[in-house]
Structures are given as C-alpha cells and as structure tokens.
XYZ file of C-alpha atoms in Angstrom:
433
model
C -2.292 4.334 30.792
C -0.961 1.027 32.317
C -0.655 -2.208 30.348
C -3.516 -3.902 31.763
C -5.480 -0.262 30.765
C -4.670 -0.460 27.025
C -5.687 -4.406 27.266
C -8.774 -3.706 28.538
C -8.940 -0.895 25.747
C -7.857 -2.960 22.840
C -9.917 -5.875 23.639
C -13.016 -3.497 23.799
C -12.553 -1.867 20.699
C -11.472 -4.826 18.745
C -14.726 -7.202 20.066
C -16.623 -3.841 19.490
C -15.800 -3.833 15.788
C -16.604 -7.703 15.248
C -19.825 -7.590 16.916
C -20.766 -3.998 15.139
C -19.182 -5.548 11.585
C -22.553 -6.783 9.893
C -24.229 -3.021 10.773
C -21.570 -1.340 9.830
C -21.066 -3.050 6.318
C -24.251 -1.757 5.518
C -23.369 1.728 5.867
C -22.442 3.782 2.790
C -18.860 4.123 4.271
C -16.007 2.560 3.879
C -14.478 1.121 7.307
C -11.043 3.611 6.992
C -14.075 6.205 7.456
C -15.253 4.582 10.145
C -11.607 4.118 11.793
C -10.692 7.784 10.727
C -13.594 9.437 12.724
C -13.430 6.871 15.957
C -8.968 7.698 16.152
C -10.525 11.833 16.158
C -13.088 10.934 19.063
C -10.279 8.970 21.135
C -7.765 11.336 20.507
C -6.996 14.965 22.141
C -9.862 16.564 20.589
C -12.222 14.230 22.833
C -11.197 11.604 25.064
C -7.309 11.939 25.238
C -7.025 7.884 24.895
C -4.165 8.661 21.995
C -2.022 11.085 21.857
C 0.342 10.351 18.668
C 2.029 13.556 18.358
C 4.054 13.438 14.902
C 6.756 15.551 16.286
C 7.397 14.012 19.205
C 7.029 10.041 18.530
C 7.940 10.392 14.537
C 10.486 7.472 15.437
C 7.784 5.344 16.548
C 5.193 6.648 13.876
C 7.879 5.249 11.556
C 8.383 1.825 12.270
C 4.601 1.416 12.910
C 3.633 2.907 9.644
C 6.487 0.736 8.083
C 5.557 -2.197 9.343
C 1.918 -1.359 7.926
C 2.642 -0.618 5.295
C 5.165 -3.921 4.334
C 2.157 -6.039 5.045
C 0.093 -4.579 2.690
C 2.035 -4.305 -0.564
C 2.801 -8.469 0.393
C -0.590 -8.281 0.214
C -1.121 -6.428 -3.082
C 1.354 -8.499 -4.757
C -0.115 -11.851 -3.611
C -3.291 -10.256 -5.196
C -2.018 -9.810 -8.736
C -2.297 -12.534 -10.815
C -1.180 -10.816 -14.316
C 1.753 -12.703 -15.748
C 4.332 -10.253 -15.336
C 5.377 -10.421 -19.576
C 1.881 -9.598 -19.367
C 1.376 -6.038 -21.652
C -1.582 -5.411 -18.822
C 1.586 -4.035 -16.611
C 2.449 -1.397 -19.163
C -0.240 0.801 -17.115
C 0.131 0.476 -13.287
C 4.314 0.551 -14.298
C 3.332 4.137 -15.565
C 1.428 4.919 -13.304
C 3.980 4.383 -10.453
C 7.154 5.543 -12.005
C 5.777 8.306 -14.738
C 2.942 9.491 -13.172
C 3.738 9.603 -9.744
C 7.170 11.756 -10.958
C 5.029 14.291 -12.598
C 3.008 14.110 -9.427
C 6.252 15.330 -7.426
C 6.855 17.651 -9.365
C 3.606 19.460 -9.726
C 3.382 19.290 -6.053
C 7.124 21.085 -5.805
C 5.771 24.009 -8.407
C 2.718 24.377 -5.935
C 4.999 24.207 -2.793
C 7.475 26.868 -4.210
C 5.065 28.999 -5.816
C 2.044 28.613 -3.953
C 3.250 27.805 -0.257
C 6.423 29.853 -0.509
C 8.197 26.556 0.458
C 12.312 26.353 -0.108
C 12.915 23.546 -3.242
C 13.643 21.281 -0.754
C 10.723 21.121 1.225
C 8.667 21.423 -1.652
C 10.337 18.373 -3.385
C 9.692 16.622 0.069
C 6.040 17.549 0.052
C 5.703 15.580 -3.700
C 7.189 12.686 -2.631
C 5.626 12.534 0.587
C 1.658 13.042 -1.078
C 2.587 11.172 -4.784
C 2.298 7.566 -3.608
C -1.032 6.182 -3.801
C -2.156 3.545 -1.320
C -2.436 -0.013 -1.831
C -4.732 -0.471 1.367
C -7.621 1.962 1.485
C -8.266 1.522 -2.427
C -9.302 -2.075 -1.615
C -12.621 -1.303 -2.832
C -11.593 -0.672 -6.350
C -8.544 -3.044 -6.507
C -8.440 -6.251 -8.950
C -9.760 -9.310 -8.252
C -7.313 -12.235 -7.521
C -6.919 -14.782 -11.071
C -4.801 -13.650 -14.185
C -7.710 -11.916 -15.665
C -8.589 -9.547 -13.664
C -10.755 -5.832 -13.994
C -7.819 -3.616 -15.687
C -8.612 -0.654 -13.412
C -8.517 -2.475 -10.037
C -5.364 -4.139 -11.655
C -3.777 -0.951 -13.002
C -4.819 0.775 -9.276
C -3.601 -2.219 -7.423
C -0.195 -2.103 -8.767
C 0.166 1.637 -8.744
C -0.147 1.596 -5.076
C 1.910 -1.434 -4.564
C 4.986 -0.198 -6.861
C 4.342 3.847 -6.256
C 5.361 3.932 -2.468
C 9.088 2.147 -3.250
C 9.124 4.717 -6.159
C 8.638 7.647 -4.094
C 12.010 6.709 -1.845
C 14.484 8.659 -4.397
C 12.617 11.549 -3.896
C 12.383 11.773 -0.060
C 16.101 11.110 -0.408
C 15.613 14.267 -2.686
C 14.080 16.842 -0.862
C 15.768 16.023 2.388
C 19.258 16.273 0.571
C 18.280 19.501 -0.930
C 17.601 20.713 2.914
C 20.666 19.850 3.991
C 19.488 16.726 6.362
C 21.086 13.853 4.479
C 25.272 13.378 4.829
C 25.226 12.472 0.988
C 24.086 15.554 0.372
C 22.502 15.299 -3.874
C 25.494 14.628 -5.577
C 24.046 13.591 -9.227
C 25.733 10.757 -9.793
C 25.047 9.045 -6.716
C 20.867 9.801 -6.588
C 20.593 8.102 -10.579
C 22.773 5.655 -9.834
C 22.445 4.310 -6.492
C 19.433 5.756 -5.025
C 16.967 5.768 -7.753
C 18.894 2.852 -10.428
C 19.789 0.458 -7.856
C 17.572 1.286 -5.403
C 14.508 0.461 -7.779
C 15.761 -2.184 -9.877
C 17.477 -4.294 -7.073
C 14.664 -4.311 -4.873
C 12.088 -5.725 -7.819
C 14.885 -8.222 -8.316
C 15.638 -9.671 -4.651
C 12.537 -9.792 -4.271
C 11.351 -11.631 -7.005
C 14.396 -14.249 -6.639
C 13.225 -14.518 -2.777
C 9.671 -14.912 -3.299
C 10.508 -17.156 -6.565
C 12.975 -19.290 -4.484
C 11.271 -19.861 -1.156
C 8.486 -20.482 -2.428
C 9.362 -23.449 -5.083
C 11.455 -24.695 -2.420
C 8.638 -25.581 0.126
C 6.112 -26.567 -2.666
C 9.099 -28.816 -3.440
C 9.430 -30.127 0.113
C 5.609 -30.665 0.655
C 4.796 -32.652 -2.506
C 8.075 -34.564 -2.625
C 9.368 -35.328 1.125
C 5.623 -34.426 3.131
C 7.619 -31.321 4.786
C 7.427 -27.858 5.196
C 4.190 -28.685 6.658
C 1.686 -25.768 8.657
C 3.069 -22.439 9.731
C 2.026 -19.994 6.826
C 1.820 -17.760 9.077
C 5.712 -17.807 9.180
C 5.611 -18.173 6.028
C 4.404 -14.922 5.108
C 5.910 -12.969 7.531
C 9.064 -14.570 7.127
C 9.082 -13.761 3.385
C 8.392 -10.307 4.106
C 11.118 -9.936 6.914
C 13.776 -11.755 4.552
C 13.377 -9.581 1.392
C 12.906 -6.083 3.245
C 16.102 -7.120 5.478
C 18.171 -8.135 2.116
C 17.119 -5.483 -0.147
C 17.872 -2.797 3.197
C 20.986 -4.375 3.484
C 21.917 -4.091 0.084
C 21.002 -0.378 0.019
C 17.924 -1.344 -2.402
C 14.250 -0.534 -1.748
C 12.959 -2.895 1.056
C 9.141 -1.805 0.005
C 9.674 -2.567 -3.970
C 11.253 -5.627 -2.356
C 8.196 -7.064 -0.497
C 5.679 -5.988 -3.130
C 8.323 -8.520 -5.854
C 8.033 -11.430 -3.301
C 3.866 -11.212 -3.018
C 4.245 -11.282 -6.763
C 6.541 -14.162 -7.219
C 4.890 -16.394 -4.525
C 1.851 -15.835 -6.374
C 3.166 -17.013 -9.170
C 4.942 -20.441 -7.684
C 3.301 -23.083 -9.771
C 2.519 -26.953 -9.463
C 4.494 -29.713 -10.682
C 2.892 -32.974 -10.907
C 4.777 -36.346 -10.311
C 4.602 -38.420 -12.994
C 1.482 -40.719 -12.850
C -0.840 -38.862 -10.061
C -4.509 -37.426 -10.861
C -5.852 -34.318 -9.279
C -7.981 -34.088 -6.522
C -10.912 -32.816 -8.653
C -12.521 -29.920 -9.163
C -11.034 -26.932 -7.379
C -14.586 -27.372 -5.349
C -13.955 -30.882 -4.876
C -10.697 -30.373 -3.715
C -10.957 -28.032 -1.149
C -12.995 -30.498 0.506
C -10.009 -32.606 1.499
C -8.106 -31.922 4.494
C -5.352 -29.656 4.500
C -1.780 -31.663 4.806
C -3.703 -34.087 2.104
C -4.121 -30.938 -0.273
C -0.946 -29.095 0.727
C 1.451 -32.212 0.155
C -0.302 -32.993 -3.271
C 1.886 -32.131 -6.542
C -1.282 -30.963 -8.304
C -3.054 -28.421 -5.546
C 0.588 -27.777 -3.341
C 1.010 -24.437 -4.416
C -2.603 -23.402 -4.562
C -2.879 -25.065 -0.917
C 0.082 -22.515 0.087
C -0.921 -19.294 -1.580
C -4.643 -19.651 0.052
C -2.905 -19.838 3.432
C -0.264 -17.296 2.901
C -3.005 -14.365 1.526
C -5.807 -15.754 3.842
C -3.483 -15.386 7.085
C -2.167 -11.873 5.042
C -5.499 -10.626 4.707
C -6.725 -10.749 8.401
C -3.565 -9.077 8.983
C -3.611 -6.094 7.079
C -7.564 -5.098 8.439
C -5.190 -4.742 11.728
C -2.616 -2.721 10.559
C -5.608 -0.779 8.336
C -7.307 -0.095 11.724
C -4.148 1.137 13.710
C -2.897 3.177 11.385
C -5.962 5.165 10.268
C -7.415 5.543 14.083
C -3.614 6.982 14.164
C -4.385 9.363 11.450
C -7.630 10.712 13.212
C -6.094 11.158 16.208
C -2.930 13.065 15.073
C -5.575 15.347 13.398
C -5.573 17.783 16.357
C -1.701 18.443 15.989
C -2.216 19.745 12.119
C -1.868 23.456 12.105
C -4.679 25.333 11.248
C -3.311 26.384 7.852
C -5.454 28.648 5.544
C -3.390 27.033 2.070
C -5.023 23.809 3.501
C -8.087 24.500 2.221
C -7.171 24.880 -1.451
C -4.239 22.504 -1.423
C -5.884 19.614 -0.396
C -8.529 19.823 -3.516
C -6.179 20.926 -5.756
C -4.264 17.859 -5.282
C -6.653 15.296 -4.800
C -9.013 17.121 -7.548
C -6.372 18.991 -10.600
C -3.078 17.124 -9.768
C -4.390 13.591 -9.425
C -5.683 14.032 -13.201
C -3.066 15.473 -14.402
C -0.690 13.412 -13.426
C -2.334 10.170 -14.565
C -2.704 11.840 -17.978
C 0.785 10.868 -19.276
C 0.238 7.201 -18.177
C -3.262 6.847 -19.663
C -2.256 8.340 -23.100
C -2.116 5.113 -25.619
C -3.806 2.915 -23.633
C -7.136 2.813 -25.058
C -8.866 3.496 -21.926
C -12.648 4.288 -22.020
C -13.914 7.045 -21.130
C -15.279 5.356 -17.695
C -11.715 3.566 -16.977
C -9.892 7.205 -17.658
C -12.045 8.703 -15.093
C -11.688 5.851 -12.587
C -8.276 6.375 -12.590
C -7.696 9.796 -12.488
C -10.183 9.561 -9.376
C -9.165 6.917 -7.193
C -5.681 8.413 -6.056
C -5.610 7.072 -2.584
C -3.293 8.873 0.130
C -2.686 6.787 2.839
C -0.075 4.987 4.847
C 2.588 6.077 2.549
C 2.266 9.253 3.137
C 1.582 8.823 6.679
C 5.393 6.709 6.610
C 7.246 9.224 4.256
C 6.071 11.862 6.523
C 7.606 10.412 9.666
C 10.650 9.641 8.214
C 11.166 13.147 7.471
C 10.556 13.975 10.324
C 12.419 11.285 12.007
C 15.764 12.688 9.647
C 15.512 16.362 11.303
C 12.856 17.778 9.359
C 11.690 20.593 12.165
C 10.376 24.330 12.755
C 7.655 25.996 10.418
C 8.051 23.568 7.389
C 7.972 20.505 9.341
C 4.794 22.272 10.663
C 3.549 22.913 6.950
C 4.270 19.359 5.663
C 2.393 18.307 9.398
C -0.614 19.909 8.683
C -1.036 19.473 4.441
C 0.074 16.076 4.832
C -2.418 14.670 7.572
C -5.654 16.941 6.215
C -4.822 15.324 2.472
C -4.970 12.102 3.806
C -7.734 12.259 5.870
C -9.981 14.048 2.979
C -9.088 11.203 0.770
C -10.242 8.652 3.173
C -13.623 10.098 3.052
C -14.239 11.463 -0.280
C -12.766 8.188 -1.927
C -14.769 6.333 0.991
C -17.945 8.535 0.074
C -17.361 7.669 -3.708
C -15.908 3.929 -3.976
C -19.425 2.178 -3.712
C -21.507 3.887 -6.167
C -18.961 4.963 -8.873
C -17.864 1.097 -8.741
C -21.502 -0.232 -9.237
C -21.646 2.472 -12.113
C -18.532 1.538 -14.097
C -19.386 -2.182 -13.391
C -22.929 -2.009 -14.738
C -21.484 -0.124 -18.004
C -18.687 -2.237 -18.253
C -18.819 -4.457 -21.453
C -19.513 -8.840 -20.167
C-alpha cells in the first residue's frame, strides 16, 4: 500500500473510532476487545490490510512494541501516588519480583514436561508470558492521589515493575539456547543482569525523574521559564532515562516506570510570603502560565500536563499494538497444547503464583481473588516475544512460543475484557466506605 493509501487508512479508522466512541463505551467490552477483533478482520484472515508476520518483521515488532510499551509504564508510574516508604508497596514489589519468578518457573515445568520444550525454551516461554500488563488492566488499576484502592494499586505496580523484572530471564532462556555470546555464566546473570540490571534502572530513573523535574518547577516559579512543551517534557523524560539506564547496561523499562514515579512525586515550594490560588477548583480556573509559574500549584500545573498529554498517548499505542495482535493471529500455529495451556496459565498458574505474594497481607477474601484474576498479558509479552525472536530464536520452538504466546494474549484480552466491568462493580459495592 502507498503512503497516501495507509493515510487515507489511518485517518478512517482513527475518525471512525472517535465518532463510534460514545456507542462503543456502552458496550460490555473493553476497547482492547474491540481493537483485538477489528486487527483479525483487517488482517490475512479477511481483508489483508496488515500483514505483521512475527517471523519476518520481529525487528520492527520490537521497537514498536518497545516504544509501546515505554509509554505506558511512564504512564503507570505518573499514576501512583503511594509514597514510596509507603508499606502499601510491600505487595505490587512481590508481586513483580516473587510472584512473577514463580510464574517463570511454573511455566518452564509446563514447557519441559508438558510441551516437551528444551530448558531453554521453556525458561523463555516464562519470562515471555510472566509479566503482567500495565495497559489493558486500566480498568482495575488505582486511582491517581496517595490513597488509592490497594488492588488497582497493587495491580498497577505489578504491571509497571513486572515487565523490567522479566529481562533476566529472557537473558535466561536465550543463554541456555545458545543465542546470547555471554552465554549463563552465574556470576555474571546475579550480578550484572539481574543485580544491576534491576537496581540501577529503579535508581537512574528515580534521580532523572527526581532531578528534571525539581529543576523546571524551579525554573517556572522562580525565573517564569521552562514554560509550555510538556509534551517534550514527557517524552523527553522517557527518552533520557531508557537511553541512560541502556547505556549503562541497566533496565531501560524499570528505568521509565522510576521517572513516572519520581515526577509524580516533585512537590511545591512556596516563596516566602505568597497565598495560593484557592481551592484546587478555584485554581484551575486561572490560566495556565499564571498556574504553572506559581510556587504553590507549579508542580501540580506540570504533572496534569505531563499525564494528560501521556494519557492520549498511550490509547494510541493501546490501539496499534492490539489491532497488531489480532492481525498476527493468523500466523499462530494451530497447536493442539494451545488449548489447555492457555487456561492453565491464565486460570491455575496466575493463582498460584500470586499466592506467595498475597500470604501476610491481610487481603480479603474479594481482594485475594481480584488479584489472582486480573493477570493481564499484553504488550510485554507481545515485546519479549519479538526480541526473541529478533536474537535468533527460529524453527519449531520459535513456532511453539509463536503460537502459545499470541493465543494467551489474545484470550486474556477478552476474558479479562469480558470480566473487568462486573467483577469491579462487585468488589466495589462490597468494599468497606
């Protein structure tokens, strides 16, 4: 198709969507559902429009996916307000590092025992399915503010911390296969690619988010500068602490989730002498460089802009990647394992896995099940699977991981779609005020 041809395409769709948004809000589906079945009718099954072959553009499904998925753990962390001392962050931190470990590795018992896959691919397989996804499970994430819901907090940051945590054990299974020069020497996947990989990317990010963000609250309420551009803002945040932590062989994902979370927590500092604006209501009725250059509402003035700029952007990348997911559906093998590994994962694992986080907590009954439930695959999994792919990953197993990978994901999208209105009105109404 020519440029002008996937112009005339993209405008169509994306005007299609806005004028169709009311109707389709009223649906009891989510709008991933939506995207999921319209990438299936425009891909090879029906109209041939896209034809995202995983094997043949992996390079390509990469970046894309990368890209996605960088704009929406900025996002995530923008969204959580929990001071990070906060005991609230004992959960999702389990969640993402215990829980999603135990994940891997009930996924590798399956995949060597149950698939007849080598250790390698099997490993591969766990990390590839483990991470839960910060996007999709916007229906039952927290609420912005320091006091959020503590599942859609605990959910929120499993999905923005899980799909950094998962890197080690990519690394992992495509060592064991032979496709990584480093080969799994011990030493060097504790050390350097889980240790340093993990902890340096939480901390460059949090001293990059921390930093640039004091520094242009500083400029706007001081000097009147820094003015406008959030856009650049946000994106340049994300660009600098993926780039640094990358470049310092630390996790650029981990990295961007820390500098959402430290920007959110960039706080005013008054001159001496000056009076608020008023009431958060009253203040948002003044015009923007008069709140954004204020020393009582600078900050506030910046995060709005940053997560409502954010926001609108990660419906885009929501919408391209899972109309990429439906269309890459008709280049999944037919497998026959398909149809009991994808419950068995989504339905046994999920729960088991979250067991060892929840244990302590004093959960309810309700939250427990929430939990266990809402395991979102998404555009981690679609990313971990193309860089696999991407790194030599090829013949019969590449096939396998093809086919598991892209049927798990899309079942998610619409069981969890199915499910995330009415379980959420439940556990709300039984929730105690």
């Amino acid at each position: 198709m020519s440029f002008a041809g996937w112009c005339l395409f993209a405008g169509v769709l994306l005007l299609s969507l806005v004028l169709l948004g009311t109707w389709l809000g009223r649906l009891p589906l989510s709008s991933a559902m939506v995207y999921l079945v319209l990438g299936w009718v425009l891909g090879p099954a029906a109209l041939n429009v896209l034809t995202p072959d995983p094997t043949r553009y992996a390079a390509l499904l990469e970046v894309v996916s990368e890209i996605a998925l960088l704009v929406s753990l900025f996002a995530v962390g923008l969204q959580l307000g929990v001071p990070l001392r906060d005991r609230r962050w004992r959960l999702p931190l389990r969640l993402a590092f215990v829980s999603m470990a135990v994940m891997v590795g009930l996924i590798t018992l399956v995949g060597v025992w149950g698939l007849g896959l080598p250790l390698g691919a099997a490993v591969l397989l766990g990390a590839i399915l483990a991470p839960t996804d910060p996007v999709l499970a916007s229906g039952v994430q927290a609420e912005a503010g320091s006091h959020p819901d503590r599942v859609g907090f605990s959910l929120g940051g499993e999905g923005g911390l899980n799909d950094g945590a998962a890197f080690p054990f990519a690394m992992l299974g495509l060592g064991l296969l032979g496709l990584q020069g480093q080969g799994v020497s011990p030493s060097h996947w504790w050390l350097l690619t889980l240790g340093w990989a993990t902890g340096g990317g939480v901390a460059i990010g949090l001293a990059v988010g921390a930093l640039m963000g004091q520094l242009v609250v500083y400029l706007r309420a001081r000097h009147g500068e820094a003015l406008g551009l959030d856009v650049f803002l946000g994106l340049g945040l994300i660009a600098l602490s993926y780039g640094l932590a990358q470049f310092l062989q630390a996790s650029g994902f981990l990295a961007v989730f820390a500098s959402g979370l430290a920007l959110q927590r960039v706080r005013e500092h008054p001159t001496v002498g000056s009076e608020p604006l008023g009431r958060p209501s009253a203040a948002t009725g003044h015009s923007y460089e008069i709140r954004a250059t204020h020393s009582h509402h600078a900050s506030e003035t910046m995060r709005d802009s940053v997560q409502l700029f954010n926001g609108q952007l990660e419906k885009l990348v929501e919408l391209t990647l899972v109309l990429l997911v439906g269309a890459m559906l008709p280049y999944a093998q037919p497998l026959a394992a398909a149809w009991w590994f994808v419950p068995l994962v989504l339905i046994v694992l999920r729960p088991m896995s979250a067991l060892p986080a929840t244990l302590g907590e004093r959960l309810t009954r309700a939250q427990c099940s929430m939990i266990s439930w809402f395991g979102i695959r998404g555009i981690g999994s679609v990313y971990y699977l193309a860089f696999a792919l991407h790194h030599g990953l090829d013949g019969r197993v590449a096939d396998t991981l093809v086919s598991l990978t892209l049927w798990t994901v899309a079942t998610s999208i619409v069981v969890h779609g199915l499910t995330a209105r009415p379980l959420m009105r439940r556990y709300l109404a039984q929730r105690p005020s």
